[in-house]
XYZ file of C-alpha atoms in Angstrom:
687
model
C 0.000 0.000 0.000
C 1.190 3.430 -0.784
C 1.330 6.272 1.643
C -2.104 7.661 2.844
C -3.171 10.754 1.138
C -3.642 13.625 3.503
C -7.016 15.407 3.201
C -6.925 19.019 3.956
C -9.881 20.360 6.092
C -11.996 23.226 4.878
C -12.845 25.006 8.061
C -15.018 27.561 6.356
C -17.189 24.919 4.669
C -17.609 22.989 7.899
C -18.623 26.094 9.729
C -21.202 26.933 7.095
C -22.538 23.396 7.197
C -22.858 23.513 10.991
C -24.642 26.808 10.899
C -27.076 25.468 8.288
C -27.823 22.378 10.327
C -28.231 24.425 13.460
C -30.646 26.757 11.699
C -32.704 23.841 10.412
C -32.788 22.210 13.839
C -33.732 25.523 15.451
C -36.470 26.047 12.876
C -37.849 22.575 13.521
C -37.844 23.174 17.254
C -39.539 26.532 16.854
C -42.063 25.034 14.457
C -42.813 22.267 16.939
C -43.157 24.772 19.756
C -45.424 26.912 17.589
C -47.538 23.883 16.743
C -47.741 22.905 20.384
C -48.620 26.449 21.365
C -51.245 26.601 18.675
C -52.677 23.302 19.888
C -52.767 24.554 23.481
C -54.369 27.776 22.276
C -56.989 25.777 20.392
C -57.785 23.634 23.434
C -57.732 26.428 25.993
C -59.349 29.215 23.964
C -61.165 28.094 20.840
C -62.604 24.878 22.302
C -62.663 25.916 25.924
C -66.442 25.836 26.232
C -66.732 22.415 24.650
C -64.100 20.766 26.818
C -65.269 22.597 29.916
C -68.723 21.178 29.311
C -67.300 17.689 28.853
C -65.269 18.009 31.986
C -68.269 19.260 33.904
C -70.315 16.357 32.589
C -67.805 13.953 34.100
C -68.260 15.681 37.426
C -71.909 16.834 37.211
C -74.745 14.485 36.349
C -78.286 15.501 35.544
C -80.911 13.595 37.498
C -84.521 14.037 36.357
C -87.088 15.117 38.935
C -90.512 13.668 38.200
C -93.296 16.064 39.228
C -96.063 15.070 41.587
C -99.137 13.989 39.669
C -102.145 16.231 40.153
C -104.801 15.267 42.673
C -108.358 14.379 41.735
C -111.077 15.443 44.159
C -114.859 15.175 44.288
C -117.172 18.198 44.392
C -116.799 18.429 48.201
C -113.000 18.256 48.167
C -112.571 14.607 49.101
C -109.474 13.066 47.532
C -110.247 10.412 44.933
C -106.715 9.970 43.555
C -103.536 10.938 45.377
C -99.828 10.096 45.610
C -97.970 8.229 48.359
C -94.170 7.992 48.868
C -92.557 4.780 47.633
C -89.213 3.366 46.427
C -88.229 1.592 43.234
C -85.075 -0.201 42.085
C -83.484 1.199 38.908
C -80.624 -0.421 36.998
C -78.266 1.192 34.478
C -77.131 -1.850 32.420
C -73.897 -0.230 31.183
C -72.686 0.299 34.751
C -74.188 -2.833 36.284
C -72.749 -5.267 33.747
C -74.220 -8.627 32.863
C -77.312 -9.405 34.888
C -76.126 -12.956 35.549
C -73.376 -11.609 37.807
C -75.502 -9.512 40.153
C -79.198 -10.374 39.697
C -79.224 -13.678 41.672
C -77.566 -12.007 44.664
C -79.871 -9.006 44.473
C -82.850 -11.352 44.429
C -81.859 -12.546 47.912
C -82.167 -8.973 49.229
C -85.223 -7.803 47.312
C -88.116 -10.058 46.380
C -88.173 -10.246 42.571
C -90.925 -12.082 40.759
C -90.352 -13.853 37.428
C -92.521 -11.150 35.855
C -90.214 -8.405 37.236
C -87.158 -10.139 35.810
C -88.765 -10.878 32.439
C -89.941 -7.275 32.083
C -86.481 -5.966 32.963
C -84.753 -8.228 30.443
C -87.181 -7.194 27.709
C -86.590 -3.499 28.381
C -82.818 -4.008 28.647
C -82.716 -5.535 25.179
C -84.942 -2.810 23.741
C -83.214 0.279 25.216
C -79.740 1.774 25.351
C -77.436 0.527 28.067
C -76.830 3.893 29.738
C -80.515 4.596 30.432
C -81.887 3.481 33.810
C -84.472 0.698 33.699
C -86.951 0.034 36.475
C -86.439 -3.438 37.896
C -89.017 -3.353 40.689
C -91.646 -0.868 41.839
C -93.009 -0.538 45.359
C -89.960 -1.769 47.263
C -90.846 -2.247 50.918
C -89.090 -0.280 53.648
C -87.456 -3.443 54.942
C -86.113 -4.297 51.488
C -84.894 -0.726 51.042
C -82.995 -0.918 54.330
C -81.353 -4.229 53.425
C -80.309 -2.911 50.031
C -78.836 0.282 51.527
C -76.409 -1.826 53.576
C -75.068 -3.674 50.506
C -75.452 -0.825 48.036
C -71.685 -0.751 47.336
C -71.821 -4.299 45.952
C -74.125 -3.293 43.086
C -72.731 -0.548 40.848
C -75.366 0.831 38.510
C -78.218 -0.290 40.785
C -79.991 2.543 42.620
C -82.824 2.908 45.106
C -84.961 5.782 43.808
C -87.768 7.483 45.759
C -90.936 8.383 43.874
C -94.636 9.086 44.355
C -96.949 6.154 43.737
C -100.526 6.717 42.558
C -103.244 5.565 44.933
C -107.021 5.329 44.603
C -108.620 5.354 48.067
C -112.022 4.346 46.692
C -110.770 1.939 44.003
C -113.757 0.021 42.695
C -116.311 2.720 43.516
C -114.977 5.051 40.797
C -113.098 2.608 38.586
C -114.771 3.595 35.306
C -114.710 7.320 36.071
C -111.174 8.013 37.267
C -109.544 5.038 35.558
C -105.932 4.279 36.445
C -102.295 4.953 35.598
C -100.007 2.174 34.451
C -96.359 1.629 33.651
C -95.098 3.327 30.515
C -94.494 1.027 27.559
C -92.682 1.458 24.251
C -95.709 2.960 22.511
C -96.100 5.534 25.271
C -92.442 6.528 24.985
C -92.805 7.089 21.251
C -95.747 9.389 21.888
C -94.074 11.267 24.759
C -90.695 11.656 23.049
C -87.299 11.984 24.752
C -88.733 14.096 27.576
C -90.910 11.224 28.732
C -88.013 8.873 29.471
C -87.948 9.998 33.109
C -91.593 9.079 33.673
C -92.617 5.658 34.914
C -96.428 5.898 34.747
C -99.007 7.340 32.406
C -102.795 7.530 32.392
C -104.307 4.463 30.751
C -108.084 4.820 31.180
C -110.737 7.201 32.454
C -109.957 10.754 33.526
C -106.349 9.742 34.139
C -106.006 9.219 30.398
C -108.178 12.089 29.150
C -106.406 14.710 31.304
C -102.974 13.046 31.190
C -101.094 16.113 29.987
C -102.583 18.347 32.681
C -102.188 15.813 35.500
C -98.632 14.846 34.528
C -96.930 18.231 34.927
C -93.412 18.951 33.612
C -90.221 17.066 34.453
C -87.428 19.005 36.246
C -83.718 18.252 36.747
C -81.132 18.235 39.528
C -77.404 18.851 38.945
C -75.533 16.347 41.121
C -71.754 16.491 41.730
C -70.172 13.024 41.736
C -66.801 11.610 42.727
C -64.468 9.529 40.565
C -66.589 6.444 41.276
C -69.711 8.183 40.051
C -71.235 8.375 43.524
C -73.358 11.482 44.210
C -71.786 13.980 46.616
C -73.927 17.103 46.583
C -76.460 19.056 44.579
C -75.026 22.078 42.756
C -78.119 23.260 40.889
C -81.615 22.348 39.821
C -84.502 23.125 37.478
C -87.654 22.612 39.535
C -90.364 20.276 38.281
C -93.830 21.688 37.644
C -96.468 19.685 39.501
C -99.523 18.464 37.632
C -102.806 20.329 37.831
C -105.414 19.319 40.398
C -108.899 18.480 39.137
C -112.147 18.924 41.042
C -114.918 16.724 39.703
C -118.634 17.361 39.706
C -119.021 13.815 41.103
C -120.532 13.576 44.571
C -118.987 10.654 46.446
C -122.085 10.091 48.584
C -124.373 9.919 45.554
C -121.893 7.624 43.801
C -122.047 5.254 46.751
C -125.852 5.470 46.832
C -126.018 4.562 43.151
C -123.824 1.479 43.625
C -125.824 0.389 46.667
C -129.128 0.843 44.815
C -128.026 -1.592 42.105
C -127.318 -4.337 44.594
C -126.076 -7.409 42.726
C -127.313 -6.359 39.298
C -125.079 -5.404 36.393
C -125.656 -2.289 34.339
C -124.924 1.400 34.091
C -126.372 4.614 35.448
C -125.701 8.344 35.211
C -126.991 11.204 37.340
C -126.483 14.691 35.912
C -127.402 18.284 36.683
C -129.651 19.198 33.723
C -128.859 22.897 34.097
C -125.092 22.616 33.619
C -124.299 19.121 32.328
C -122.242 18.300 35.428
C -122.150 14.555 36.095
C -123.169 13.993 39.721
C -122.608 10.225 39.732
C -121.775 7.637 37.089
C -121.344 3.898 37.501
C -120.685 0.912 35.271
C -121.237 -2.291 37.215
C -119.493 -4.408 38.101
C -116.370 -2.351 38.648
C -112.838 -3.387 39.580
C -110.072 -2.256 41.919
C -107.957 0.213 39.945
C -105.057 -0.121 42.418
C -104.341 -3.518 40.856
C -103.078 -1.879 37.658
C -100.845 0.901 38.999
C -97.614 -1.092 39.234
C -98.536 -3.894 36.859
C -101.311 -6.392 37.443
C -100.400 -10.036 37.869
C -101.412 -12.573 35.248
C -103.660 -14.330 37.753
C -105.595 -11.185 38.656
C -105.855 -10.039 35.055
C -107.101 -13.413 33.874
C -109.717 -13.412 36.631
C -111.031 -10.060 35.394
C -110.975 -11.069 31.740
C -112.726 -14.391 32.382
C -115.503 -12.800 34.431
C -118.689 -13.038 32.297
C -119.928 -9.755 33.777
C -117.013 -7.935 32.082
C -115.911 -5.632 34.930
C -113.309 -3.929 32.708
C -115.960 -2.875 30.173
C -117.168 0.715 30.610
C -120.837 0.381 29.768
C -121.537 4.115 29.815
C -118.843 5.088 27.317
C -118.228 1.988 25.200
C -121.576 0.239 25.540
C -125.026 0.874 24.177
C -128.119 -0.894 22.976
C -131.738 -0.356 21.934
C -133.206 2.420 24.114
C -136.725 0.972 24.115
C -139.508 3.246 25.323
C -137.129 5.729 26.953
C -136.882 7.622 23.640
C -140.662 7.940 23.238
C -140.753 11.446 24.774
C -138.224 12.668 22.212
C -139.941 10.856 19.344
C -143.206 12.439 20.486
C -141.514 15.860 20.485
C -140.288 15.209 16.943
C -143.870 14.470 15.904
C -145.001 17.808 17.360
C -142.154 19.890 15.928
C -142.520 18.279 12.508
C -146.179 19.311 12.374
C -147.464 15.741 12.029
C -149.107 15.883 15.458
C -150.367 18.385 18.012
C -150.436 17.704 21.748
C -154.174 17.057 21.458
C -154.054 14.906 18.319
C -155.421 11.431 19.012
C -155.071 8.042 17.394
C -157.217 5.035 18.166
C -155.107 2.181 19.504
C -156.592 -1.188 18.630
C -153.655 -3.051 20.125
C -152.135 -4.013 16.754
C -150.725 -1.693 14.100
C -150.799 -2.730 10.434
C -148.796 -1.228 7.600
C -151.146 -0.625 4.677
C -151.099 -3.649 2.394
C -149.560 -6.016 4.953
C -151.210 -8.679 7.056
C -148.515 -8.928 9.691
C -149.155 -6.591 12.582
C -147.106 -4.868 15.297
C -148.706 -5.534 18.650
C -148.955 -3.376 21.723
C -148.018 -5.199 24.903
C -150.873 -3.507 26.791
C -153.470 -4.335 24.210
C -155.795 -1.723 22.794
C -155.564 1.623 24.609
C -158.362 3.369 22.736
C -158.091 7.047 21.896
C -154.582 8.174 22.748
C -152.929 11.593 22.641
C -149.284 12.509 23.265
C -149.520 12.725 27.060
C -151.292 9.388 27.388
C -148.910 7.732 24.926
C -145.975 8.656 27.159
C -147.629 7.922 30.500
C -149.082 4.539 29.500
C -146.318 3.802 26.954
C -148.732 3.080 24.115
C -146.698 1.497 21.321
C -149.459 1.942 18.750
C -149.080 5.739 18.908
C -145.364 5.519 18.049
C -145.732 2.790 15.447
C -148.023 5.064 13.493
C -146.037 8.236 14.200
C -142.769 6.721 12.961
C -144.507 5.337 9.867
C -146.108 8.716 9.086
C -142.836 10.555 9.727
C -140.715 8.362 7.462
C -137.253 7.156 8.249
C -135.424 10.111 6.697
C -137.199 12.687 8.825
C -137.056 10.366 11.833
C -133.277 10.112 11.453
C -132.956 13.906 11.128
C -134.765 14.628 14.382
C -133.033 11.900 16.381
C -129.660 13.278 15.366
C -130.822 16.728 16.373
C -131.471 15.301 19.837
C -127.882 14.034 20.084
C -128.226 10.383 19.043
C -125.781 8.866 16.565
C -122.986 11.163 17.737
C -120.668 11.607 20.720
C -121.906 13.643 23.658
C -118.428 15.128 24.187
C -117.918 13.811 27.717
C -114.346 14.067 28.973
C -113.620 10.356 28.631
C -111.830 8.720 25.705
C -113.333 6.183 23.323
C -116.988 7.232 23.490
C -119.348 5.191 21.331
C -121.420 7.158 18.806
C -124.217 4.629 18.752
C -126.530 4.049 15.788
C -129.648 5.857 14.610
C -131.579 3.637 12.174
C -131.446 4.941 8.611
C -131.248 3.591 5.041
C -127.801 5.157 4.678
C -126.493 3.306 7.717
C -128.002 0.026 6.515
C -126.452 0.421 3.061
C -123.013 0.563 4.642
C -123.741 -2.687 6.472
C -125.515 -4.739 3.827
C -126.936 -4.619 0.317
C -130.522 -5.066 1.487
C -133.087 -2.291 1.003
C -134.802 -0.460 3.833
C -138.205 -1.845 4.803
C -141.140 0.070 6.183
C -141.369 -2.396 9.062
C -137.924 -1.308 10.210
C -139.185 2.251 10.474
C -142.046 1.015 12.658
C -139.592 -0.833 14.900
C -137.494 2.303 15.270
C -140.560 4.150 16.546
C -140.442 2.238 19.852
C -136.663 2.302 20.258
C -136.069 -1.193 18.851
C -134.532 -2.579 15.684
C -131.157 -1.198 14.654
C -131.072 1.397 17.422
C -127.930 1.696 19.568
C -128.083 4.448 22.175
C -125.700 4.946 25.076
C -126.697 5.868 28.602
C -124.863 9.155 28.050
C -127.047 9.997 25.054
C -130.191 9.108 26.977
C -129.323 11.267 29.987
C -128.360 14.168 27.727
C -131.585 13.994 25.724
C -133.679 13.720 28.890
C -131.832 16.687 30.400
C -132.786 18.749 27.337
C -136.442 18.034 28.083
C -135.959 18.934 31.741
C -134.036 22.201 31.259
C -136.229 23.759 28.596
C -134.615 22.439 25.415
C -130.835 22.913 25.868
C -128.612 20.000 24.813
C -125.844 20.497 27.390
C -122.502 18.706 27.249
C -122.061 16.068 29.976
C -118.761 16.548 31.781
C -116.984 15.202 34.854
C -114.359 17.856 35.616
C -115.813 21.096 36.928
C -112.702 23.034 37.995
C -108.920 23.000 37.720
C -106.078 24.622 39.600
C -102.414 24.800 38.566
C -100.738 24.871 41.957
C -101.905 24.360 45.510
C -101.987 28.071 46.323
C -103.816 29.094 43.138
C -107.577 29.521 42.851
C -109.855 26.973 41.226
C -110.796 27.898 37.671
C -114.045 26.534 36.155
C -113.610 24.760 32.840
C -115.451 26.507 30.049
C -118.193 24.480 28.391
C -119.476 24.875 24.821
C -122.756 26.611 24.138
C -125.654 24.171 24.280
C -127.741 23.890 21.084
C -131.514 23.905 21.382
C -133.627 20.907 20.449
C -136.885 22.859 20.042
C -138.115 26.437 19.866
C -141.730 25.602 20.716
C -142.249 25.846 24.471
C -145.803 24.471 24.251
C -144.645 21.292 22.542
C -141.914 20.784 25.119
C -144.366 21.400 27.948
C -146.705 18.733 26.599
C -143.868 16.208 26.631
C -142.949 17.209 30.187
C -146.560 16.728 31.285
C -146.594 13.286 29.694
C -143.457 12.312 31.631
C -144.984 13.638 34.851
C -148.133 11.606 34.158
C -145.917 8.510 33.894
C -145.349 8.849 37.631
C -149.061 9.278 38.389
C -152.143 7.016 38.401
C -152.210 4.858 35.287
C -148.579 5.579 34.468
C -145.946 2.892 34.088
C -143.839 4.470 36.843
C -146.570 5.049 39.411
C -145.159 2.510 41.885
C -141.814 4.287 41.892
C -143.316 7.667 42.813
C -145.513 6.407 45.644
C -144.995 8.457 48.815
C -142.403 10.807 47.322
C -142.471 14.318 48.871
C -141.386 15.843 45.572
C -142.636 15.729 41.992
C -140.798 13.656 39.450
C -141.029 12.971 35.735
C -139.745 9.991 33.831
C -140.149 7.232 31.320
C -139.700 3.509 31.791
C -138.430 1.257 29.038
C -137.660 -2.339 28.168
C -135.290 -3.404 25.404
C -135.802 -6.957 24.188
C -133.041 -9.495 23.696
C -135.334 -11.989 21.912
C -138.517 -11.549 19.861
C -141.878 -13.207 20.349
C -142.797 -16.230 18.261
C -146.060 -15.717 16.428
C -148.671 -14.563 18.918
C -146.759 -15.914 21.931
C -145.339 -13.432 24.447
C -142.634 -13.964 27.030
C -142.547 -13.042 30.679
C -138.998 -11.617 30.993
C -138.608 -13.018 34.506
C -139.406 -16.531 33.273
C -136.567 -16.471 30.734
C -133.017 -17.654 31.467
C -130.993 -14.893 33.056
C -128.837 -14.186 29.995
C -131.932 -13.823 27.762
C -133.846 -11.403 29.965
C -134.668 -7.987 28.561
C -132.752 -4.847 29.443
C -134.584 -2.685 31.991
C -134.343 1.065 31.384
C -135.448 4.306 33.000
C -134.913 8.007 32.347
C -136.292 10.803 34.464
C -135.701 13.986 36.437
C -136.682 15.605 39.721
C -138.107 17.775 41.115
C -140.314 17.979 38.058
C -141.187 21.636 38.697
C -137.525 22.697 39.139
C -135.182 19.899 38.012
C -131.793 19.626 39.686
C -131.036 16.007 38.803
C -131.673 13.834 35.756
C -130.922 10.125 35.602
C -130.585 7.426 32.962
C -130.408 3.804 34.077
C -129.845 0.563 32.206
C -130.045 -2.742 34.081
C -128.739 -5.723 32.165
C -131.132 -8.680 32.202
C -133.414 -6.650 34.475
C -136.691 -7.710 32.842
C -138.967 -4.678 33.267
C -138.014 -1.009 33.403
C -140.856 -0.158 35.758
C -140.110 -2.881 38.285
C -136.292 -2.988 38.113
C -134.748 0.257 36.829
C -137.329 2.702 38.218
C -136.836 1.708 41.896
C -133.104 2.325 41.469
C -133.879 5.813 40.170
C -136.118 6.510 43.175
C -133.284 5.652 45.564
C -130.933 7.956 43.637
C -133.479 10.805 43.752
C -133.990 10.312 47.489
C -130.247 10.299 48.142
C -129.714 13.556 46.232
C -132.845 15.486 47.220
C -133.501 14.135 50.715
C -130.063 12.909 51.810
C -131.540 9.449 52.364
C -128.949 6.765 51.652
C -130.373 3.453 50.365
C -130.107 0.228 52.276
C -128.045 -2.584 50.705
C -130.147 -4.795 48.448
C -130.311 -8.491 49.471
C -128.483 -10.928 47.249
C -130.604 -12.327 44.427
C -130.588 -16.101 45.018
C -131.155 -16.785 41.320
C -127.573 -16.047 40.371
C -124.150 -15.438 41.865
C -121.257 -13.559 40.321
C -117.678 -14.957 40.339
C -115.327 -13.328 42.791
C -113.077 -10.561 41.513
C -109.480 -9.902 42.601
C -108.860 -6.970 44.898
C -105.697 -5.220 45.911
C -104.813 -4.750 49.548
C -107.346 -2.404 51.153
C -106.339 1.221 51.436
C -107.595 3.800 53.875
C -108.822 7.104 52.528
C -106.106 9.700 52.964
C -106.765 13.145 54.358
C -107.354 15.840 51.812
C -104.370 18.034 51.104
C -106.381 21.091 52.129
C -106.298 19.786 55.670
C -110.015 19.038 55.779
C -110.912 15.617 57.117
C -111.957 13.042 54.586
C -115.103 11.044 55.113
C -114.116 7.451 54.284
C -116.862 6.120 52.058
C -115.895 2.627 51.030
C -117.951 0.690 48.510
C -120.617 -1.529 49.977
C -119.575 -5.122 49.261
C -121.500 -6.283 46.232
C -122.582 -9.907 46.375
C -120.530 -11.749 43.869
C -122.459 -13.852 41.403
C -121.533 -16.593 39.028
C -123.513 -16.152 35.909
C -123.481 -19.476 34.126
C -121.623 -19.386 30.830
C -124.403 -18.284 28.585
C -124.853 -17.146 25.067
C -121.756 -15.805 23.416
C -123.531 -12.539 22.784
C -123.413 -11.734 26.468
C -119.633 -11.672 26.628
C -118.757 -9.742 23.504
C -116.320 -6.860 23.887
C -118.726 -4.275 22.540
C -122.430 -4.444 21.758
C -123.167 -4.896 18.078
C -126.329 -3.814 16.286
C -128.939 -6.487 15.645
C -128.608 -8.390 12.415
C -130.717 -7.018 9.572
C -134.066 -8.703 9.314
C -136.319 -9.078 6.316
C -139.810 -7.688 6.113
C -141.312 -11.127 6.673
C -139.637 -11.594 10.056
C -141.524 -10.949 13.257
C -140.682 -7.453 14.511
C -139.647 -7.139 18.159
C -142.532 -6.254 20.448
C -142.042 -4.390 23.697
C -143.560 -6.133 26.735
C -145.213 -4.525 29.699
C -143.017 -1.804 31.172
């Protein structure tokens, strides 16, 4: 190898290279520092609010505050629906983890039914994991104490206080007040995101109709938590707005009198103030204990109610209906006067059987021939012949027009959901049901409240009130006043203007006199009015379930129970200054005069004289199956501080109606099947 070649250093070039590298390194450092500063500036200034909110959310949790549901009181201030303190167990699945790890142990502390667990699992699968799900309602104080000791073992499981709905008079007002129930998926869709904090919602009755007012508005609490998510203190809140209180026109004493007057019989009844439309009492019997449904009814109790042939869950006043029988004769008579076809003094000669010209088949009168009959006598003695001929002369088109004017075939507007419109017989209605033509015989049937007629007790009491008050078709309503806050005054609810059913006072007076004569000598309601210290007016009625065969008539009391006729009565008192009007329908009652009218007398006496009826002895002919009842509750004191008079329902003898015709257990009454002109028309028996 040759000698190494010596490389001469260029100090100037090395220095320049060092300075260049130093400048690049310095620039990179400065650029990194600038980027870091910019990033800090972005976090601390531009996005400060966002990250401050996120940080606060880790420390502060919003806890919804469910408002107290509004109270429901009767006209005298007695509490009919209130709230009592209770506890429930809520689980947040995301925090609690798999239920298999904690649920068995929790079940040893708190009694959990298979239904509670199944409901929880269904909701857990259907909702997001970070939303609390109610595992059990109405936790006892003992269970709450046991859980509080071992609370640390169950992350995501909380004991939450709440107000539980209670109905001190349960069965007595079951079809009026209704009940609240646990919120389901359909309810949440309707309520939206704001309803997630709620556990109960009105399901039936006034609880459903006035749900928005009774519910109030949800508030929130701001709770500071530690690193484990445990609450430490409250740092702020948005107060909840309590629900509005409702004062009903219902009188609890009269409600009890109405139930007692029915005894063991099934049916419906309404008492109303004809001057204002305020419902004073309203029953659908049998009823049921609404407390069973508040926190979820058991399968056993629900099946017992559903299998009961008397259908205690069916609201006969709102959803029911049937042929009104002779109770519509006063209004049909008024239609004859206002249409000009009759005058109060016009008479027809009742031979006992009415014949349509050109036909041999006749329509009989249950009383036989009544001779010369005018309007007043036709009402008092319930002469069918008069109304057969009147309906035939009027024609079905005009008949339909007047009946609709009197409120039939349409809703009354009562503040309860699901009201049945009923049916007024007409060719148009029949065409929608079948392809058969309208027959003249069907018009004759309609004249005595039979045939295709479906009228509700609400429609009957409203039409009768129009006769009593001088011709005003008032709106029946249950809620009289409302207040939005305990220290605010009660505000009456405005009612719509009542249309008039007639402008001829003389015609209306003639009808009133006919209804008063019904209660006098020779009238079908004379036995009811015996010994009364006040005047009354009314009309008995009987709606048939089966027709006669040929010339053979049936004694309703000799028929099997499920085939007996419906007993009806409408009336008002005192006749010279009416303050109460009633409509009564007794299922399988037989005669209106002997079954429904005595019930009306007891209701009149209770309202006008303060005389409470004695319990009716059990009818030995039938017994009703027992119904489930929740644990008895004692009437709570009114929030105003006034003492509450505990009026508990008189025990109704429970009867077991033998499984009868399928028509007696249908969910909703259906109109009779169309009949041809050659069929025997229904005849109304003695009333």
